[in-house]
CSV table of C-alpha atoms in Angstrom, one decimal:
chain,number,residue,atom,x,y,z
A,44,MET,CA,-53.9,67.3,-16.3
A,45,ALA,CA,-50.8,66.5,-14.3
A,46,GLU,CA,-47.8,68.8,-15.1
A,47,SER,CA,-45.1,67.1,-17.1
A,48,LYS,CA,-41.8,66.3,-15.3
A,49,THR,CA,-39.9,66.8,-18.5
A,50,PRO,CA,-41.2,70.0,-20.2
A,51,LEU,CA,-38.0,70.7,-22.0
A,52,LEU,CA,-37.8,67.2,-23.5
A,53,ASP,CA,-41.5,67.3,-24.4
A,54,GLU,CA,-40.6,70.1,-26.9
A,55,LEU,CA,-38.5,67.6,-28.8
A,56,GLU,CA,-41.6,65.5,-29.5
A,57,THR,CA,-43.4,68.3,-31.2
A,58,GLY,CA,-41.3,68.4,-34.4
A,59,LYS,CA,-41.9,66.8,-37.7
A,60,TRP,CA,-39.7,63.8,-37.2
A,61,PRO,CA,-39.9,60.7,-34.9
A,62,SER,CA,-38.4,61.7,-31.6
A,63,PHE,CA,-36.0,59.7,-29.4
A,64,VAL,CA,-37.9,61.2,-26.4
A,65,LYS,CA,-41.0,59.4,-27.4
A,66,GLU,CA,-39.1,56.1,-27.5
A,67,MET,CA,-37.4,56.7,-24.2
A,68,LYS,CA,-40.8,57.5,-22.6
A,69,GLN,CA,-42.1,54.2,-23.8
A,70,ALA,CA,-39.1,52.4,-22.4
A,71,ALA,CA,-39.5,54.3,-19.1
A,72,GLU,CA,-42.9,52.8,-18.6
A,73,LYS,CA,-41.3,49.4,-17.9
A,74,ASN,CA,-37.6,50.2,-17.0
A,75,PRO,CA,-36.5,52.5,-14.2
A,76,MET,CA,-33.2,53.1,-15.9
A,77,ALA,CA,-34.9,54.6,-18.8
A,78,ARG,CA,-37.0,56.7,-16.4
A,79,ASP,CA,-34.0,58.1,-14.7
A,80,LEU,CA,-32.2,58.6,-18.0
A,81,LEU,CA,-35.1,60.9,-19.1
A,82,ASP,CA,-35.0,62.8,-15.9
A,83,GLN,CA,-31.3,63.3,-16.1
A,84,LEU,CA,-31.5,64.5,-19.7
A,85,GLU,CA,-34.2,67.0,-18.7
A,86,LEU,CA,-31.8,68.3,-16.0
A,87,SER,CA,-29.0,68.5,-18.6
A,88,TYR,CA,-31.2,70.7,-20.8
A,89,LYS,CA,-32.1,72.8,-17.8
A,90,ASP,CA,-28.5,73.2,-16.6
A,91,LYS,CA,-27.1,73.3,-20.2
A,92,ILE,CA,-24.5,70.8,-19.4
A,93,GLY,CA,-24.1,67.0,-19.7
A,94,HIS,CA,-24.3,65.0,-16.5
A,95,TRP,CA,-22.3,62.0,-17.6
A,96,LYS,CA,-18.8,61.0,-16.4
A,97,HIS,CA,-17.1,59.1,-19.2
A,98,GLY,CA,-14.7,56.2,-19.2
A,99,GLY,CA,-13.3,53.6,-17.0
A,100,ILE,CA,-14.3,50.1,-16.9
A,101,VAL,CA,-13.9,47.8,-19.9
A,102,GLY,CA,-15.7,45.1,-18.1
A,103,VAL,CA,-15.5,41.7,-19.7
A,104,LYS,CA,-12.9,39.2,-19.0
A,105,GLY,CA,-10.2,39.0,-21.6
A,106,TYR,CA,-11.5,42.0,-23.5
A,107,GLY,CA,-10.2,45.5,-23.6
A,108,SER,CA,-12.9,47.0,-25.8
A,109,GLY,CA,-16.5,46.8,-26.5
A,110,VAL,CA,-17.7,48.3,-23.2
A,111,ILE,CA,-17.7,52.0,-22.7
A,112,GLY,CA,-18.0,53.0,-19.0
A,113,ARG,CA,-20.5,55.7,-18.2
A,114,TYR,CA,-21.6,57.1,-14.9
A,115,SER,CA,-24.0,59.8,-13.8
A,116,ASP,CA,-22.5,62.7,-11.9
A,117,ARG,CA,-25.8,63.1,-10.0
A,118,PRO,CA,-26.4,59.5,-8.6
A,119,ASP,CA,-28.1,61.2,-5.7
A,120,LEU,CA,-30.9,62.3,-7.9
A,121,PHE,CA,-30.8,59.4,-10.5
A,122,PRO,CA,-29.7,56.2,-8.7
A,123,ASN,CA,-30.8,54.0,-11.5
A,124,VAL,CA,-28.3,55.5,-14.0
A,125,GLN,CA,-25.5,55.7,-11.5
A,126,ALA,CA,-23.7,53.2,-13.8
A,127,PHE,CA,-25.0,53.3,-17.3
A,128,HIS,CA,-22.4,51.5,-19.5
A,129,THR,CA,-22.7,51.1,-23.2
A,130,LEU,CA,-22.0,47.8,-25.0
A,131,ARG,CA,-20.9,47.8,-28.6
A,132,VAL,CA,-22.0,44.6,-30.3
A,133,ASN,CA,-20.3,43.5,-33.5
A,134,HIS,CA,-23.1,43.7,-36.1
A,135,PRO,CA,-23.7,41.1,-38.7
A,136,THR,CA,-21.8,42.0,-41.9
A,137,GLY,CA,-23.9,44.2,-44.1
A,138,TRP,CA,-26.4,44.5,-41.2
A,139,PHE,CA,-28.4,41.5,-42.3
A,140,TYR,CA,-30.3,40.2,-39.3
A,141,LYS,CA,-32.8,37.4,-39.1
A,142,THR,CA,-35.7,38.3,-37.0
A,143,ASP,CA,-34.9,35.7,-34.4
A,144,ALA,CA,-31.4,37.1,-34.0
A,145,LEU,CA,-32.8,40.5,-33.4
A,146,ARG,CA,-35.3,39.1,-30.9
A,147,ASN,CA,-32.5,37.3,-29.1
A,148,LEU,CA,-30.5,40.5,-29.0
A,149,CYS,CA,-33.4,42.5,-27.6
A,150,ASP,CA,-34.3,39.8,-25.1
A,151,VAL,CA,-30.7,39.8,-23.7
A,152,TRP,CA,-30.8,43.6,-23.5
A,153,ASP,CA,-34.2,43.6,-21.7
A,154,LYS,CA,-32.8,41.2,-19.2
A,155,HIS,CA,-29.5,43.0,-18.5
A,156,GLY,CA,-29.9,46.6,-19.6
A,157,SER,CA,-32.1,49.6,-20.0
A,158,GLY,CA,-33.8,48.2,-23.1
A,159,LEU,CA,-32.6,51.2,-25.1
A,160,THR,CA,-30.5,50.6,-28.2
A,161,ASN,CA,-28.9,52.7,-31.0
A,162,MET,CA,-29.2,50.7,-34.2
A,163,HIS,CA,-26.6,51.3,-35.3
A,164,GLY,CA,-23.6,53.4,-34.2
A,165,SER,CA,-21.6,55.2,-36.8
A,166,THR,CA,-18.9,52.5,-36.8
A,167,GLY,CA,-21.7,50.1,-37.5
A,168,ASP,CA,-22.0,48.2,-34.2
A,169,ALA,CA,-25.4,47.5,-32.5
A,170,ILE,CA,-25.2,49.9,-29.5
A,171,LEU,CA,-26.8,48.7,-26.3
A,172,LEU,CA,-27.3,51.7,-24.1
A,173,GLY,CA,-27.1,51.4,-20.3
A,174,THR,CA,-26.3,48.6,-18.0
A,175,ARG,CA,-24.9,48.2,-14.6
A,176,THR,CA,-21.4,47.0,-13.9
A,177,GLU,CA,-22.5,43.8,-12.3
A,178,HIS,CA,-24.4,42.9,-15.5
A,179,LEU,CA,-21.5,43.3,-17.9
A,180,GLN,CA,-20.1,39.8,-17.8
A,181,SER,CA,-23.4,38.0,-17.6
A,182,CYS,CA,-24.8,40.2,-20.5
A,183,PHE,CA,-21.7,39.3,-22.5
A,184,ASP,CA,-22.1,35.6,-21.7
A,185,ASP,CA,-25.7,35.7,-22.9
A,186,LEU,CA,-24.8,37.6,-26.0
A,187,SER,CA,-22.1,35.0,-26.8
A,188,ASP,CA,-24.7,32.2,-26.3
A,189,ALA,CA,-26.9,34.1,-28.8
A,190,GLY,CA,-24.0,34.1,-31.3
A,191,PHE,CA,-23.0,37.7,-30.9
A,192,ASP,CA,-19.6,39.2,-29.9
A,193,LEU,CA,-18.5,42.6,-28.8
A,194,GLY,CA,-17.1,45.1,-31.3
A,195,GLY,CA,-14.1,47.4,-31.0
A,196,SER,CA,-13.7,50.5,-29.0
A,197,GLY,CA,-10.8,52.6,-27.7
A,198,SER,CA,-7.4,52.3,-29.2
A,199,ALA,CA,-8.2,49.2,-31.2
A,200,LEU,CA,-9.2,48.0,-34.6
A,201,ARG,CA,-12.8,49.1,-34.7
A,202,THR,CA,-15.5,46.7,-35.9
A,203,PRO,CA,-14.9,46.4,-39.7
A,204,SER,CA,-18.1,47.2,-41.7
A,205,ALA,CA,-19.2,46.6,-45.3
A,206,CYS,CA,-22.0,47.6,-47.6
A,207,VAL,CA,-24.7,45.0,-48.5
A,208,GLY,CA,-22.6,44.2,-51.5
A,209,PRO,CA,-23.5,41.2,-53.6
A,210,GLY,CA,-26.2,40.3,-51.0
A,211,ARG,CA,-28.5,42.9,-52.5
A,212,CYS,CA,-26.7,45.0,-55.1
A,213,GLU,CA,-26.1,44.3,-58.7
A,214,TRP,CA,-23.2,46.8,-58.9
A,215,ALA,CA,-21.0,44.9,-56.4
A,216,CYS,CA,-17.5,44.5,-57.9
A,217,ILE,CA,-16.3,42.5,-54.9
A,218,ASP,CA,-17.8,40.4,-52.2
A,219,SER,CA,-17.7,43.1,-49.6
A,220,LEU,CA,-19.5,40.8,-47.1
A,221,ASP,CA,-16.9,38.1,-47.3
A,222,VAL,CA,-13.9,40.5,-47.2
A,223,CYS,CA,-15.3,42.2,-44.1
A,224,TYR,CA,-16.1,38.9,-42.4
A,225,ASN,CA,-12.7,37.5,-43.2
A,226,ILE,CA,-10.9,40.6,-41.9
A,227,THR,CA,-13.1,40.6,-38.7
A,228,MET,CA,-12.2,37.0,-38.0
A,229,SER,CA,-8.5,37.4,-38.8
A,230,TYR,CA,-8.0,40.4,-36.5
A,231,GLN,CA,-10.0,39.4,-33.4
A,232,ASP,CA,-7.0,40.2,-31.2
A,233,LYS,CA,-6.6,43.6,-32.7
A,234,ILE,CA,-10.4,44.3,-32.1
A,235,HIS,CA,-10.6,43.1,-28.6
A,236,ARG,CA,-7.2,43.9,-27.1
A,237,PRO,CA,-6.4,47.6,-27.8
A,238,MET,CA,-2.7,48.0,-28.5
A,239,PHE,CA,-2.7,50.7,-31.2
A,240,PRO,CA,-1.9,54.4,-30.8
A,241,TYR,CA,-5.5,55.2,-31.5
A,242,LYS,CA,-8.6,53.9,-33.3
A,243,PHE,CA,-8.2,52.2,-36.7
A,244,LYS,CA,-11.2,51.7,-39.0
A,245,ILE,CA,-11.7,49.5,-42.0
A,246,LYS,CA,-14.7,49.8,-44.2
A,247,VAL,CA,-15.5,47.8,-47.4
A,248,ALA,CA,-17.6,49.2,-50.2
A,249,ALA,CA,-18.4,46.9,-53.1
A,250,CYS,CA,-18.4,49.7,-55.7
A,251,SER,CA,-17.5,53.3,-55.9
A,252,ASN,CA,-21.0,54.5,-55.0
A,253,ASP,CA,-19.4,53.8,-51.5
A,254,CYS,CA,-22.7,53.3,-49.6
A,255,VAL,CA,-20.7,52.8,-46.3
A,256,ALA,CA,-18.9,56.2,-47.0
A,257,SER,CA,-15.7,54.3,-46.5
A,258,ILE,CA,-13.7,57.1,-48.1
A,259,ALA,CA,-14.8,59.6,-45.5
A,260,ARG,CA,-15.0,57.4,-42.4
A,261,SER,CA,-12.3,54.8,-42.4
A,262,ASP,CA,-8.5,54.8,-42.1
A,263,LEU,CA,-8.4,52.0,-44.7
A,264,SER,CA,-11.1,52.0,-47.4
A,265,ILE,CA,-11.6,49.0,-49.7
A,266,ILE,CA,-13.7,50.1,-52.6
A,267,GLY,CA,-14.8,47.7,-55.4
A,268,THR,CA,-13.9,48.7,-59.0
A,269,TRP,CA,-13.1,47.2,-62.3
A,270,LYS,CA,-10.5,47.1,-65.0
A,271,GLY,CA,-11.2,47.4,-68.7
A,272,ASP,CA,-14.2,48.7,-70.6
A,273,ILE,CA,-17.7,49.5,-69.2
A,274,GLN,CA,-20.1,47.0,-70.7
A,275,ILE,CA,-22.6,48.7,-73.0
A,276,ASP,CA,-25.9,47.5,-74.4
A,277,GLN,CA,-26.6,50.1,-77.1
A,278,ASN,CA,-30.2,49.0,-77.5
A,279,GLU,CA,-30.9,49.7,-73.8
A,280,VAL,CA,-29.1,53.1,-74.2
A,281,LEU,CA,-31.6,53.9,-76.9
A,282,ALA,CA,-34.5,52.8,-74.7
A,283,TYR,CA,-33.4,55.3,-72.0
A,284,ALA,CA,-33.3,58.2,-74.5
A,285,PRO,CA,-37.0,59.1,-74.2
A,286,THR,CA,-36.8,59.4,-70.4
A,287,ILE,CA,-33.3,60.7,-69.8
A,288,ASP,CA,-31.5,63.6,-71.5
A,289,ILE,CA,-28.4,61.5,-72.1
A,290,GLN,CA,-26.3,64.4,-73.3
A,291,LYS,CA,-27.2,66.7,-70.4
A,292,GLU,CA,-27.6,64.2,-67.5
A,293,VAL,CA,-25.0,61.5,-68.5
A,294,CYS,CA,-22.3,62.9,-70.8
A,295,ASP,CA,-22.2,66.5,-69.4
A,296,LEU,CA,-22.1,65.3,-65.8
A,297,CYS,CA,-19.3,62.8,-66.4
A,298,PRO,CA,-16.4,64.2,-64.3
A,299,THR,CA,-13.8,63.3,-66.9
A,300,ARG,CA,-16.0,64.0,-70.0
A,301,CYS,CA,-15.2,60.6,-71.4
A,302,MET,CA,-18.5,60.0,-73.1
A,303,GLU,CA,-20.1,61.0,-76.4
A,304,TRP,CA,-23.7,60.7,-77.5
A,305,ASN,CA,-24.8,61.3,-81.0
A,306,GLY,CA,-28.5,60.5,-80.5
A,307,LYS,CA,-28.0,56.9,-81.7
A,308,GLU,CA,-24.9,55.5,-80.0
A,309,LEU,CA,-23.1,56.1,-76.8
A,310,LYS,CA,-19.3,56.1,-77.0
A,311,ILE,CA,-17.1,55.8,-73.9
A,312,TYR,CA,-13.4,56.6,-74.0
A,313,ASN,CA,-12.6,54.1,-71.2
A,314,GLU,CA,-9.0,55.2,-70.9
A,315,ASP,CA,-10.3,58.5,-69.5
A,316,CYS,CA,-12.9,57.0,-67.2
A,317,ASN,CA,-12.3,57.3,-63.5
A,318,ARG,CA,-15.0,54.7,-62.7
A,319,CYS,CA,-17.2,57.0,-60.7
A,320,MET,CA,-20.3,55.1,-61.7
A,321,HIS,CA,-22.4,58.1,-62.4
A,322,CYS,CA,-23.4,56.9,-65.9
A,323,ILE,CA,-24.0,53.3,-64.6
A,324,ASN,CA,-26.2,54.7,-61.8
A,325,LEU,CA,-28.3,56.6,-64.3
A,326,MET,CA,-28.7,53.8,-66.9
A,327,PRO,CA,-28.3,50.5,-65.0
A,328,LYS,CA,-29.9,48.4,-67.8
A,329,ALA,CA,-27.6,49.8,-70.5
A,330,LEU,CA,-24.3,50.1,-68.7
A,331,ARG,CA,-22.5,47.6,-66.4
A,332,PRO,CA,-19.1,47.7,-64.7
A,333,GLY,CA,-16.2,46.0,-66.7
A,334,LYS,CA,-15.7,42.3,-66.4
A,335,GLU,CA,-12.4,42.2,-64.5
A,336,LYS,CA,-13.3,43.1,-60.9
A,337,GLY,CA,-11.2,44.0,-57.9
A,338,ALA,CA,-10.7,46.8,-55.4
A,339,THR,CA,-9.0,50.1,-55.0
A,340,ILE,CA,-7.3,50.5,-51.6
A,341,LEU,CA,-7.3,53.9,-50.0
A,342,ILE,CA,-5.9,55.2,-46.8
A,343,GLY,CA,-6.2,57.9,-44.2
A,344,GLY,CA,-9.9,58.9,-44.0
A,345,LYS,CA,-11.2,60.3,-40.8
A,346,ALA,CA,-13.7,62.6,-39.1
A,347,PRO,CA,-12.6,66.0,-37.6
A,348,ILE,CA,-11.4,64.9,-34.2
A,349,LEU,CA,-8.5,65.8,-33.3
A,350,GLN,CA,-7.3,67.4,-36.5
A,351,GLY,CA,-9.6,68.3,-39.5
A,352,ALA,CA,-11.5,65.7,-41.5
A,353,LEU,CA,-9.6,63.8,-44.2
A,354,LEU,CA,-10.7,61.8,-47.2
A,355,SER,CA,-9.0,58.6,-48.0
A,356,TRP,CA,-6.2,58.7,-50.5
A,357,VAL,CA,-5.5,56.0,-53.2
A,358,ILE,CA,-2.5,53.8,-52.4
A,359,VAL,CA,-3.3,50.7,-54.6
A,360,PRO,CA,-5.4,51.5,-57.7
A,361,PHE,CA,-6.4,47.9,-58.4
A,362,MET,CA,-6.0,44.8,-56.3
A,363,LYS,CA,-7.6,41.4,-57.1
A,364,LEU,CA,-9.5,40.4,-54.0
A,365,GLU,CA,-10.0,36.7,-53.7
A,366,PRO,CA,-10.1,34.6,-50.6
A,367,PRO,CA,-8.1,34.2,-48.4
A,368,TYR,CA,-7.2,37.9,-49.2
A,369,THR,CA,-3.5,37.3,-48.4
A,370,GLU,CA,-2.2,40.3,-50.4
A,371,LEU,CA,-4.7,42.7,-48.7
A,372,LYS,CA,-4.0,41.3,-45.2
A,373,ASP,CA,-0.2,41.6,-45.8
A,374,LEU,CA,-0.7,45.2,-46.8
A,375,ILE,CA,-2.9,45.9,-43.8
A,376,GLU,CA,-0.4,44.5,-41.4
A,377,ARG,CA,2.5,46.5,-43.0
A,378,ILE,CA,0.5,49.6,-42.7
A,379,GLN,CA,-0.6,49.1,-39.1
A,380,ASP,CA,2.9,48.1,-38.1
A,381,TRP,CA,4.3,51.4,-39.5
A,382,TRP,CA,1.6,53.4,-37.9
A,383,ASP,CA,2.0,51.7,-34.6
A,384,GLU,CA,5.7,52.4,-34.7
A,385,ASN,CA,5.6,56.0,-35.7
A,386,ALA,CA,2.3,57.6,-34.6
A,387,LYS,CA,2.0,59.7,-31.5
A,388,SER,CA,-0.7,58.8,-29.1
A,389,ARG,CA,-4.1,59.6,-30.5
A,390,GLU,CA,-2.7,60.3,-34.0
A,391,ARG,CA,-4.7,58.7,-36.8
A,392,LEU,CA,-3.1,57.2,-39.8
A,393,GLY,CA,-4.1,60.0,-42.1
A,394,GLU,CA,-2.6,62.5,-39.7
A,395,LEU,CA,0.6,60.6,-39.5
A,396,ILE,CA,0.9,60.4,-43.3
A,397,LYS,CA,0.2,64.2,-43.4
A,398,ARG,CA,3.0,64.8,-40.9
A,399,LEU,CA,5.7,62.5,-42.3
A,400,GLY,CA,4.7,62.6,-46.0
A,401,MET,CA,3.2,60.1,-48.4
A,402,ARG,CA,6.5,59.2,-49.9
A,403,VAL,CA,7.8,58.1,-46.4
A,404,PHE,CA,4.7,56.0,-46.0
A,405,LEU,CA,5.1,54.4,-49.4
A,406,ARG,CA,8.7,53.5,-48.9
A,407,ALA,CA,7.9,52.1,-45.5
A,408,VAL,CA,5.2,49.8,-46.7
A,409,GLY,CA,6.9,49.0,-50.0
A,410,LEU,CA,4.4,50.4,-52.4
A,411,PRO,CA,5.5,52.1,-55.7
A,412,ALA,CA,4.4,55.7,-56.4
A,413,VAL,CA,1.9,55.6,-59.3
A,414,PRO,CA,-0.1,58.4,-61.0
A,415,GLN,CA,-3.4,57.3,-59.4
A,416,MET,CA,-2.0,58.3,-56.0
A,417,VAL,CA,-2.3,62.0,-56.8
A,418,LYS,CA,-4.6,63.2,-54.0
A,419,ALA,CA,-6.4,65.8,-56.1
A,420,PRO,CA,-6.4,66.9,-59.7
A,421,ARG,CA,-3.7,69.4,-60.8
A,422,THR,CA,-1.5,68.8,-57.8
A,423,ASN,CA,2.2,68.0,-58.3
A,424,PRO,CA,2.8,64.3,-58.3
A,425,TYR,CA,6.5,64.7,-57.8
A,426,VAL,CA,6.0,65.1,-54.1
A,427,PHE,CA,6.0,61.3,-54.0
A,428,PHE,CA,9.5,60.9,-55.4
A,429,TRP,CA,12.8,61.0,-53.6
A,430,PRO,CA,15.5,63.3,-54.9
A,431,GLU,CA,17.7,60.3,-56.0
A,432,GLU,CA,14.9,58.9,-58.1
A,433,ILE,CA,14.4,62.2,-59.9
A,434,LYS,CA,18.1,62.5,-60.6
A,435,LYS,CA,18.1,58.9,-62.0
A,436,GLU,CA,15.2,59.8,-64.3
A,437,VAL,CA,16.8,63.0,-65.5
A,438,LYS,CA,20.0,61.1,-66.5
B,266,MET,CA,7.7,35.5,-22.8
B,267,SER,CA,10.4,37.1,-20.9
B,268,GLU,CA,9.5,37.2,-17.2
B,269,ASN,CA,12.3,39.8,-16.8
B,270,LEU,CA,10.6,42.1,-19.3
B,271,LYS,CA,7.2,41.8,-17.5
B,272,LYS,CA,8.9,42.5,-14.2
B,273,HIS,CA,10.7,45.5,-15.6
B,274,ILE,CA,7.4,46.9,-17.0
B,275,VAL,CA,5.7,46.5,-13.7
B,276,GLU,CA,8.5,48.3,-12.0
B,277,LEU,CA,8.3,51.1,-14.5
B,278,PHE,CA,4.6,51.4,-14.0
B,279,HIS,CA,5.1,51.7,-10.2
B,280,GLU,CA,7.9,54.3,-10.7
B,281,LYS,CA,5.9,56.4,-13.2
B,282,SER,CA,2.7,56.1,-11.0
B,283,LYS,CA,4.3,57.9,-8.0
B,284,GLY,CA,2.9,61.2,-9.1
B,285,ASP,CA,-0.7,62.1,-9.8
B,286,LYS,CA,-0.6,60.5,-13.2
B,287,LYS,CA,-1.6,56.8,-13.0
B,288,MET,CA,-2.8,56.0,-16.6
B,289,PHE,CA,-0.5,55.6,-19.5
B,290,TYR,CA,-0.8,54.9,-23.2
B,291,ILE,CA,0.8,51.8,-24.6
B,292,ARG,CA,3.0,54.3,-26.6
B,293,ASP,CA,4.3,55.6,-23.3
B,294,VAL,CA,5.3,52.1,-22.2
B,295,THR,CA,7.2,51.5,-25.5
B,296,LYS,CA,9.0,54.9,-25.0
B,297,TRP,CA,10.1,53.9,-21.5
B,298,LEU,CA,11.9,50.9,-23.1
B,299,PRO,CA,13.5,52.2,-26.3
B,300,ASP,CA,15.8,49.3,-26.7
B,301,GLU,CA,13.2,46.6,-26.4
B,302,ASP,CA,11.2,45.2,-29.4
B,303,ARG,CA,7.8,47.0,-29.5
B,304,HIS,CA,5.9,43.8,-30.2
B,305,ALA,CA,7.6,42.0,-27.2
B,306,ILE,CA,6.5,44.9,-25.0
B,307,GLN,CA,3.0,44.7,-26.3
B,308,ASP,CA,2.9,40.9,-25.7
B,309,ALA,CA,4.3,41.3,-22.2
B,310,VAL,CA,1.6,44.0,-21.4
B,311,LYS,CA,-1.1,41.6,-22.7
B,312,GLU,CA,0.1,39.0,-20.3
B,313,LEU,CA,0.1,41.4,-17.5
B,314,LEU,CA,-3.5,42.3,-18.4
B,315,ASP,CA,-4.4,38.6,-18.3
B,316,GLU,CA,-2.8,38.3,-14.9
B,317,GLU,CA,-4.7,41.4,-13.8
B,318,VAL,CA,-1.5,43.2,-12.7
B,319,LEU,CA,-2.4,45.9,-15.2
B,320,LYS,CA,-5.9,46.9,-16.3
B,321,TYR,CA,-7.3,48.7,-19.3
B,322,TRP,CA,-9.0,52.0,-18.7
B,323,SER,CA,-11.0,53.2,-21.7
B,324,SER,CA,-12.6,56.5,-22.4
B,325,GLY,CA,-14.4,55.0,-25.3
B,326,SER,CA,-12.1,56.5,-27.9
B,327,SER,CA,-8.7,56.0,-26.3
B,328,THR,CA,-7.4,53.2,-24.1
B,329,TYR,CA,-5.0,53.6,-21.3
B,330,LEU,CA,-3.1,51.2,-19.1
B,331,ILE,CA,-3.1,51.4,-15.3
B,332,LEU,CA,-1.9,49.3,-12.4
B,333,ALA,CA,-4.8,47.3,-11.0
B,334,GLU,CA,-4.2,48.7,-7.6
B,335,PHE,CA,-4.9,52.3,-8.9
B,336,PHE,CA,-7.9,51.4,-10.9
B,337,PRO,CA,-10.7,53.8,-9.7
B,338,LYS,CA,-13.0,52.1,-7.3
B,339,GLU,CA,-16.7,52.2,-8.2
B,340,GLU,CA,-19.2,53.4,-5.7
B,341,PRO,CA,-21.8,50.7,-5.0
B,342,CYS,CA,-25.1,51.2,-6.8
B,343,SER,CA,-27.9,52.3,-4.4
């Protein structure tokens, strides 16, 4: 048996889970870029260092984002990956593809690139991995003909993303798909022409289960919620009783302890509910979100680079979200304008708020301080108020 | 769009690019012109990008601006 050229990578195929190495080997059978990619990766494992040079070209006429330049630092050994640029393609909202759309996307990529994809990147885009510089424009043209556009990269508004929302989920409190699509179409210039201090991410979750993890991964999180009482069907609650320990699994795990169960009837003190949806998740036939639906707007979430990770912080406890979403878009523009004016280069919105203070932010964007803005329980809410306001209250 | 502003921005890019540093953030450009409206500067830069006097240089996470003449030349693929 012939000796493998990639013994170190072969190790990665022996584990329990599907391996990207296996997929790359399959692609390598028909694409020399994928072959050289495998060999370069093997060298990286051997040398214990990456062999990529990042950055540079943005490639497509009129666009400043959507292409990430990548070059091999060993083109002498791996000429087919000398240029191996990534394209970020704006995914369909909620990641709903028709099969013909997926086929078209793959056909374009087989024609112009390595055939390797990452479906999807953490921002949500369909990531097409590896094409040469001379293919960038023609690949973009073919993608456009197939109905696709590039997504955001660099110091731009990144491709907004949303959960599947009302398309497939009975708990959706807002039409996350429509909100996301509307935002995407409204801010094309901000996505394609980077002019921000750094990246800015918007994610839309239709309920507080937050399936897109908007609270942890976006500078501006839009999370569906409701006002008023949780809808209860007591007969259905009783029907759950033989299969769920309602006291232990529902009431005792309620974070605000706002529920009582006497074996016959479930009582909810809605004024204490923080709409986490734990009870609704456990008893979906018995409990439903309240009837008046809208969204909570949160701000400042981000992953660790450059400072530590931050979770988003409530700035608007409840906003009605109806097309054309004027109130939301006005707020987004005020926020981005303040951030654009005040942030240092490569400073995310959450970091800027941390540096200058939430009360400075609230005053700048014209939002009132309200109790729901307390970042964590048992912290002092008065940090939001200006000295003159406290004096006024004391009088 | 003020042609004077565009001209001024290009002059500043040439001046600031005399050293080793050739790439700048948009934030750097707005700092060079503290008395100008930030949005006007951004619009002028966008026009200069359209005219290919300036070019974007992106690391993937951050975007820089660079005079087209200093944009790194790519070695031809073998």
